[in-house]
């Protein structure tokens, strides 16, 4: 295949660089920065203290100004490296600042106040990872609960999706019955009915069933995925009917045929659907936003969006929790990317 | 595992009885039932109720409690003095949202197709570590829209990475998301960033399915690469390209999640798109009006269906043309 590509953009002259070669590498390297850069910047920023986040221009690594406790002062004071009038450099602690003049003391001689122009000093900074950005939301806020809600929704919805969709796919691939084509068409037609079109009446149905402000109200409408039925059916069609006939001869019930024979043989397609379902449900936003209005029921996505929309955004917590929200998906990406890419290339599903 | 096996064995006993009553053919209904039930309740039923909803008024939630108003909601949506000016309409936010969405769709779909096609062509070349590069462009696809929105909100804010880069080049920091045009551009750019890899993958699969002897034959005939691209690559890629165009279009019309987190529709309503309009009219505002939201959502659904049909029609024509050449 790659020879095809080589032909389309072949190099003029084996050793020289055709413009397409240059363009390719500019595009790839640019892509590397644009695609990965933002996520890397997010992770880097999530370890900065609030003070470091407010800085402009921002530093690449998380730095904090060093502080020192000086005798006679209650609070720890910021340390600065000061260029003294005679040219030597000294580390002093700032007591207070009035306009462009700072009153500073030497940590060894707390009584002697030196006045310094602020242009002649630079803060003493050390690298420090603000891990409290991660630990605090889990202890002081509801993020553990959001995390749990998200995990519950994702796992439950995926398990139900797998069972319900595989049962339907089994019926649609291994039985002849009236209305089979109609059922299949009906399922595929609903691919054209997205949530944004039916959200108003769906909300009333969920409320009528008493599932408003209930995690089941988030889970149930998502589990009968048409794409899931479709890929599982396509896969089950490749399982030879002789296997099933043989099992019937041996007095296996239809349920046993489904559970003991067809399902194990469908494992690869089930794995692909499971991966997709986990990513879909973990990332769901609009529907949980509508169904869940009580804080303790929020999923991670809803919680994050609500906190980031507040007037006084606590970016240091938001960034850290965004990273936490990213972790499962990044793990899926690293370990299961192959399944996903072949799944998409084969069926065009997302 | 043992528990699951025992449970399944226990289920088998009553199911054998069911099977005796229904017969083997009847078991198909049994297997189909759960999926169809969920489907019927949570997809089909709301789909049909939506039409009834759009013909009722008031703020009551349940259909029986609502008053029938006939086509009033639609009339309100279409009540305009001058259809080219959203401000002359009774529901000016609706038309602003429609206009914003139209611009968004035109720009985003064009750029998305262009970028993913270029990326697919490049990834189809003989590259070092091709699967790595494919992963690079695919990576944002799996991120949740909320995470995508927050990542870019953080980068585009005043102390953000973009301003840092521009500061290095001597520009003053700017609050991009407070500017109408820039925040619109940001929603287009961010949505392309987040979804490009998905479409690239579909196009790449199409490119790799093109038989290479076609190119070898063309090469022997002395065809230039550019000509081979227009005459071989593009016509043979057409089916995949059309799938991608339809998917991008349908998703672009419904854009919501990333934008809601990134700009919240602002500044003002300059990045308010149609799904957010429906969401806010139906649920979020003080004067919520589910009937109006339902009417708007039906109009959007109609546009989606028309777009799909037009695309499929064009696709059939295009395929015939391509075959003739």
Coordinates of N, CA, C and O in Angstrom, one line a residue, chain B residues 41-152:
Chain B
X41 N -39.4 2.9 24.1 CA -39.8 3.9 25.2 C -38.9 5.1 25.1 O -39.3 6.2 25.2
X42 N -37.6 4.9 24.8 CA -36.7 6.0 24.9 C -36.3 6.7 23.6 O -35.6 7.7 23.6
X43 N -36.6 6.1 22.5 CA -36.3 6.7 21.2 C -37.6 6.9 20.3 O -37.9 8.0 20.0
X44 N -38.3 5.8 20.1 CA -39.5 6.0 19.2 C -40.6 6.8 19.8 O -41.1 7.7 19.2
X45 N -40.9 6.5 21.1 CA -42.0 7.2 21.7 C -41.7 8.7 21.8 O -42.6 9.5 21.3
X46 N -40.6 9.1 22.3 CA -40.3 10.5 22.3 C -40.3 11.1 20.9 O -40.7 12.3 20.7
X47 N -39.9 10.4 19.9 CA -39.8 10.9 18.5 C -41.2 11.3 18.1 O -41.5 12.3 17.5
X48 N -42.2 10.4 18.4 CA -43.6 10.7 18.0 C -44.2 11.8 18.9 O -45.0 12.6 18.4
X49 N -44.0 11.6 20.2 CA -44.6 12.6 21.1 C -44.1 14.0 20.8 O -44.8 15.0 21.0
X50 N -42.9 14.1 20.2 CA -42.3 15.4 19.9 C -43.2 16.2 19.0 O -43.4 17.5 19.2
X51 N -43.9 15.6 18.1 CA -44.8 16.3 17.2 C -46.0 16.9 18.0 O -46.4 18.0 17.8
X52 N -46.5 16.0 18.9 CA -47.6 16.5 19.7 C -47.2 17.7 20.6 O -47.9 18.7 20.8
X53 N -46.0 17.5 21.2 CA -45.4 18.5 22.1 C -45.3 19.9 21.4 O -45.7 20.9 21.9
X54 N -44.9 19.8 20.1 CA -44.6 21.1 19.4 C -46.0 21.8 19.1 O -45.9 22.9 18.7
X55 N -47.1 21.1 19.3 CA -48.4 21.8 19.1 C -49.1 22.2 20.4 O -50.3 22.4 20.4
X56 N -48.3 22.2 21.5 CA -48.9 22.6 22.8 C -48.2 23.8 23.3 O -47.0 24.0 23.0
X57 N -48.8 24.5 24.3 CA -48.2 25.6 24.9 C -48.1 25.5 26.4 O -48.5 24.5 26.9
X58 N -47.6 26.5 27.0 CA -47.5 26.5 28.5 C -46.2 25.9 29.0 O -45.3 25.6 28.2
X59 N -46.1 25.9 30.3 CA -44.8 25.4 30.9 C -45.0 24.0 31.5 O -44.0 23.5 32.1
X60 N -46.2 23.4 31.5 CA -46.4 22.1 32.1 C -45.5 21.1 31.4 O -45.2 21.2 30.2
X61 N -45.1 20.1 32.2 CA -44.2 19.1 31.7 C -44.9 18.0 31.0 O -44.4 17.6 29.9
X62 N -45.9 17.5 31.5 CA -46.5 16.3 30.9 C -47.6 16.6 29.9 O -48.4 17.6 30.0
X63 N -47.6 15.8 28.8 CA -48.4 16.1 27.7 C -49.9 16.4 28.0 O -50.5 17.3 27.5
X64 N -50.5 15.5 28.8 CA -51.9 15.7 29.1 C -52.3 17.0 29.8 O -53.4 17.5 29.6
X65 N -51.3 17.6 30.5 CA -51.5 18.8 31.2 C -51.4 20.1 30.3 O -51.6 21.2 30.7
X66 N -50.9 19.8 29.1 CA -50.6 21.0 28.2 C -51.8 21.4 27.4 O -52.6 20.5 27.0
X67 N -51.8 22.6 27.0 CA -52.9 23.1 26.2 C -52.6 23.1 24.7 O -51.4 23.4 24.4
X68 N -53.5 22.6 23.9 CA -53.3 22.5 22.5 C -53.3 23.9 21.8 O -54.3 24.7 22.1
X69 N -52.3 24.2 21.1 CA -52.3 25.5 20.4 C -52.1 25.4 18.9 O -52.0 26.4 18.2
X70 N -52.2 24.2 18.4 CA -52.0 24.0 17.0 C -50.7 24.4 16.5 O -49.6 24.1 17.1
X71 N -50.6 25.2 15.4 CA -49.3 25.5 14.8 C -48.7 26.8 15.3 O -47.8 27.4 14.7
X72 N -49.2 27.2 16.5 CA -48.8 28.5 17.1 C -47.3 28.7 17.3 O -46.7 29.7 17.0
X73 N -46.7 27.5 17.8 CA -45.3 27.6 18.1 C -44.5 27.8 16.8 O -43.5 28.5 16.8
X74 N -44.9 27.1 15.8 CA -44.2 27.2 14.5 C -44.4 28.6 13.9 O -43.5 29.2 13.4
X75 N -45.6 29.1 14.1 CA -45.9 30.5 13.6 C -45.0 31.5 14.3 O -44.5 32.4 13.7
X76 N -44.8 31.2 15.6 CA -44.0 32.1 16.4 C -42.5 32.1 15.9 O -41.9 33.1 15.8
X77 N -42.1 30.9 15.6 CA -40.7 30.7 15.1 C -40.5 31.5 13.8 O -39.4 32.0 13.5
X78 N -41.5 31.4 13.0 CA -41.4 32.0 11.6 C -41.9 33.4 11.5 O -42.1 34.0 10.4
X79 N -42.3 34.0 12.7 CA -42.8 35.3 12.7 C -41.7 36.4 12.5 O -41.1 36.8 13.5
X80 N -41.5 36.7 11.3 CA -40.4 37.7 11.0 C -40.9 38.8 10.1 O -41.8 38.5 9.2
X81 N -40.4 40.0 10.2 CA -40.7 41.1 9.3 C -39.8 40.9 8.1 O -40.3 41.0 6.9
X82 N -38.6 40.6 8.3 CA -37.6 40.5 7.2 C -36.7 39.3 7.5 O -36.1 39.2 8.5
X83 N -36.8 38.3 6.6 CA -36.2 37.0 6.9 C -34.6 37.1 6.9 O -33.9 36.2 7.3
X84 N -34.1 38.2 6.3 CA -32.6 38.2 6.3 C -32.1 38.9 7.6 O -30.9 38.8 7.8
X85 N -33.0 39.4 8.4 CA -32.5 40.1 9.6 C -33.1 39.4 10.8 O -34.3 39.6 11.1
X86 N -32.3 38.7 11.6 CA -32.8 37.9 12.8 C -33.5 38.9 13.8 O -34.4 38.5 14.4
X87 N -33.0 40.1 13.8 CA -33.6 41.0 14.8 C -35.0 41.4 14.6 O -35.7 41.9 15.5
X88 N -35.5 41.2 13.4 CA -36.9 41.6 13.1 C -37.8 40.5 13.4 O -39.0 40.6 13.1
X89 N -37.3 39.4 14.0 CA -38.2 38.2 14.2 C -38.7 38.2 15.7 O -38.0 38.8 16.6
X90 N -39.8 37.6 15.9 CA -40.4 37.5 17.3 C -39.4 36.7 18.1 O -39.1 37.1 19.2
X91 N -38.9 35.6 17.6 CA -37.9 34.7 18.3 C -36.6 35.1 17.7 O -36.0 34.3 17.0
X92 N -36.0 36.2 18.0 CA -34.8 36.6 17.4 C -33.6 35.7 17.8 O -32.7 35.5 16.9
X93 N -33.6 35.2 19.0 CA -32.5 34.3 19.4 C -32.5 33.0 18.5 O -31.5 32.5 18.1
X94 N -33.7 32.5 18.2 CA -33.8 31.3 17.3 C -33.1 31.6 16.0 O -32.2 30.8 15.5
X95 N -33.4 32.7 15.4 CA -32.9 33.0 14.0 C -31.4 33.3 14.1 O -30.6 33.0 13.2
X96 N -31.0 34.0 15.2 CA -29.5 34.2 15.4 C -28.8 32.8 15.5 O -27.8 32.6 14.9
X97 N -29.5 31.9 16.3 CA -28.8 30.6 16.4 C -28.8 29.9 15.1 O -27.8 29.2 14.8
X98 N -29.9 30.0 14.3 CA -29.9 29.4 13.0 C -28.8 30.0 12.1 O -28.0 29.2 11.5
X99 N -28.7 31.3 12.1 CA -27.6 31.9 11.3 C -26.3 31.5 11.7 O -25.4 31.1 10.9
X100 N -26.0 31.5 13.1 CA -24.7 31.1 13.6 C -24.4 29.7 13.2 O -23.3 29.4 12.7
X101 N -25.4 28.8 13.3 CA -25.2 27.4 13.0 C -24.8 27.3 11.5 O -24.0 26.5 11.1
X102 N -25.6 28.0 10.7 CA -25.3 27.9 9.2 C -23.9 28.3 8.9 O -23.2 27.5 8.2
X103 N -23.4 29.4 9.4 CA -22.0 29.8 9.2 C -21.1 28.8 9.7 O -20.1 28.4 9.1
X104 N -21.4 28.3 10.9 CA -20.5 27.3 11.6 C -20.4 26.1 10.7 O -19.3 25.6 10.4
X105 N -21.6 25.6 10.2 CA -21.6 24.4 9.4 C -20.7 24.6 8.1 O -19.9 23.7 7.8
X106 N -21.0 25.7 7.4 CA -20.3 25.9 6.2 C -18.7 25.9 6.4 O -18.0 25.1 5.8
X107 N -18.3 26.7 7.4 CA -16.9 26.8 7.7 C -16.3 25.5 8.2 O -15.3 25.0 7.7
X108 N -17.0 24.9 9.2 CA -16.4 23.8 9.9 C -16.3 22.6 8.9 O -15.3 21.9 8.9
X109 N -17.4 22.3 8.2 CA -17.4 21.2 7.3 C -16.3 21.3 6.2 O -15.6 20.4 6.0
X110 N -16.2 22.5 5.6 CA -15.2 22.6 4.6 C -13.8 22.4 5.1 O -13.0 21.6 4.6
X111 N -13.5 23.1 6.2 CA -12.2 22.9 6.8 C -11.9 21.5 7.3 O -10.8 21.0 7.1
X112 N -12.9 20.9 7.9 CA -12.8 19.6 8.5 C -12.4 18.6 7.3 O -11.5 17.8 7.5
X113 N -13.2 18.7 6.2 CA -12.9 17.8 5.1 C -11.5 18.0 4.6 O -10.7 17.1 4.3
X114 N -11.2 19.3 4.4 CA -9.9 19.7 3.8 C -8.8 19.1 4.7 O -7.9 18.4 4.2
X115 N -8.8 19.4 6.0 CA -7.7 19.0 6.9 C -7.7 17.5 7.0 O -6.6 16.9 7.0
X116 N -8.8 16.8 7.1 CA -8.7 15.4 7.3 C -8.3 14.7 6.0 O -7.6 13.7 6.1
X117 N -8.6 15.3 4.9 CA -8.2 14.7 3.6 C -6.7 14.8 3.5 O -6.0 13.9 3.1
X118 N -6.2 16.0 3.8 CA -4.7 16.2 3.7 C -4.0 15.3 4.6 O -3.0 14.6 4.3
X119 N -4.5 15.2 5.9 CA -3.9 14.3 6.8 C -3.9 12.9 6.4 O -2.9 12.2 6.5
X120 N -5.0 12.5 5.8 CA -5.1 11.1 5.4 C -4.2 10.8 4.2 O -3.5 9.8 4.2
X121 N -4.1 11.7 3.3 CA -3.1 11.6 2.2 C -1.7 11.5 2.7 O -0.9 10.6 2.2
X122 N -1.4 12.3 3.7 CA 0.0 12.3 4.2 C 0.2 11.0 5.0 O 1.3 10.3 4.9
X123 N -0.7 10.5 5.8 CA -0.6 9.3 6.5 C -0.5 8.1 5.6 O 0.0 7.0 6.0
X124 N -1.0 8.2 4.4 CA -1.0 7.1 3.5 C 0.4 7.0 2.8 O 0.6 6.1 2.0
X125 N 1.2 8.0 3.0 CA 2.6 7.9 2.4 C 3.4 6.9 3.1 O 3.1 6.4 4.2
X126 N 4.6 6.7 2.5 CA 5.5 5.8 3.2 C 6.2 6.6 4.3 O 7.0 7.4 4.0
X127 N 5.8 6.3 5.5 CA 6.3 7.1 6.6 C 7.0 6.3 7.6 O 6.7 5.1 7.8
X128 N 8.0 6.9 8.3 CA 8.5 6.3 9.5 C 7.5 6.3 10.6 O 6.8 7.3 10.7
X129 N 7.3 5.3 11.3 CA 6.4 5.2 12.5 C 5.0 5.7 12.1 O 4.5 6.6 12.8
X130 N 4.4 5.1 11.1 CA 3.1 5.6 10.7 C 2.1 5.5 11.7 O 1.2 6.4 11.9
X131 N 2.1 4.4 12.5 CA 1.0 4.2 13.4 C 1.1 5.2 14.6 O 0.1 5.6 15.1
X132 N 2.3 5.7 14.8 CA 2.5 6.7 15.8 C 1.8 8.0 15.3 O 1.1 8.7 16.0
X133 N 2.1 8.4 14.1 CA 1.6 9.6 13.5 C 0.0 9.6 13.5 O -0.7 10.5 13.7
X134 N -0.5 8.4 13.1 CA -1.9 8.2 13.1 C -2.5 8.4 14.5 O -3.5 9.1 14.6
X135 N -1.8 7.9 15.5 CA -2.3 8.1 16.8 C -2.3 9.5 17.2 O -3.1 10.0 18.0
X136 N -1.2 10.3 16.8 CA -1.2 11.7 17.1 C -2.4 12.4 16.7 O -3.0 13.2 17.5
X137 N -2.9 12.2 15.5 CA -4.0 12.9 15.0 C -5.3 12.3 15.6 O -6.3 13.0 15.6
X138 N -5.3 11.1 16.0 CA -6.5 10.4 16.5 C -6.8 10.8 18.0 O -7.9 10.8 18.4
X139 N -5.7 11.1 18.7 CA -5.7 11.2 20.1 C -6.9 12.1 20.7 O -7.7 11.6 21.5
X140 N -7.2 13.3 20.1 CA -8.2 14.1 20.7 C -9.6 13.5 20.5 O -10.6 13.9 21.2
X141 N -9.8 12.6 19.6 CA -11.1 12.1 19.3 C -11.8 11.4 20.6 O -13.0 11.6 20.8
X142 N -10.9 10.8 21.4 CA -11.5 10.1 22.5 C -11.8 11.0 23.7 O -12.5 10.6 24.6
X143 N -11.2 12.2 23.7 CA -11.4 13.1 24.9 C -12.8 13.5 24.9 O -13.5 13.6 23.9
X144 N -13.3 13.7 26.1 CA -14.7 14.1 26.3 C -14.8 15.6 25.8 O -13.9 16.4 26.0
X145 N -16.0 15.9 25.3 CA -16.2 17.3 24.9 C -15.9 18.3 26.0 O -15.4 19.4 25.8
X146 N -16.3 17.9 27.2 CA -16.0 18.8 28.4 C -14.6 19.1 28.6 O -14.1 20.2 28.7
X147 N -13.8 18.0 28.5 CA -12.3 18.1 28.6 C -11.8 19.0 27.5 O -11.0 19.9 27.7
X148 N -12.3 18.7 26.3 CA -11.8 19.5 25.1 C -12.1 21.0 25.3 O -11.2 21.8 25.2
X149 N -13.3 21.3 25.8 CA -13.7 22.7 26.0 C -12.8 23.3 27.0 O -12.4 24.4 26.9
X150 N -12.6 22.6 28.1 CA -11.8 23.2 29.2 C -10.3 23.4 28.8 O -9.7 24.4 29.2
X151 N -9.8 22.4 28.1 CA -8.4 22.5 27.6 C -8.2 23.8 26.8 O -7.3 24.6 27.1
X152 N -9.1 24.1 25.9 CA -9.0 25.2 25.1 C -9.4 26.5 25.7 O -8.9 27.6 25.5

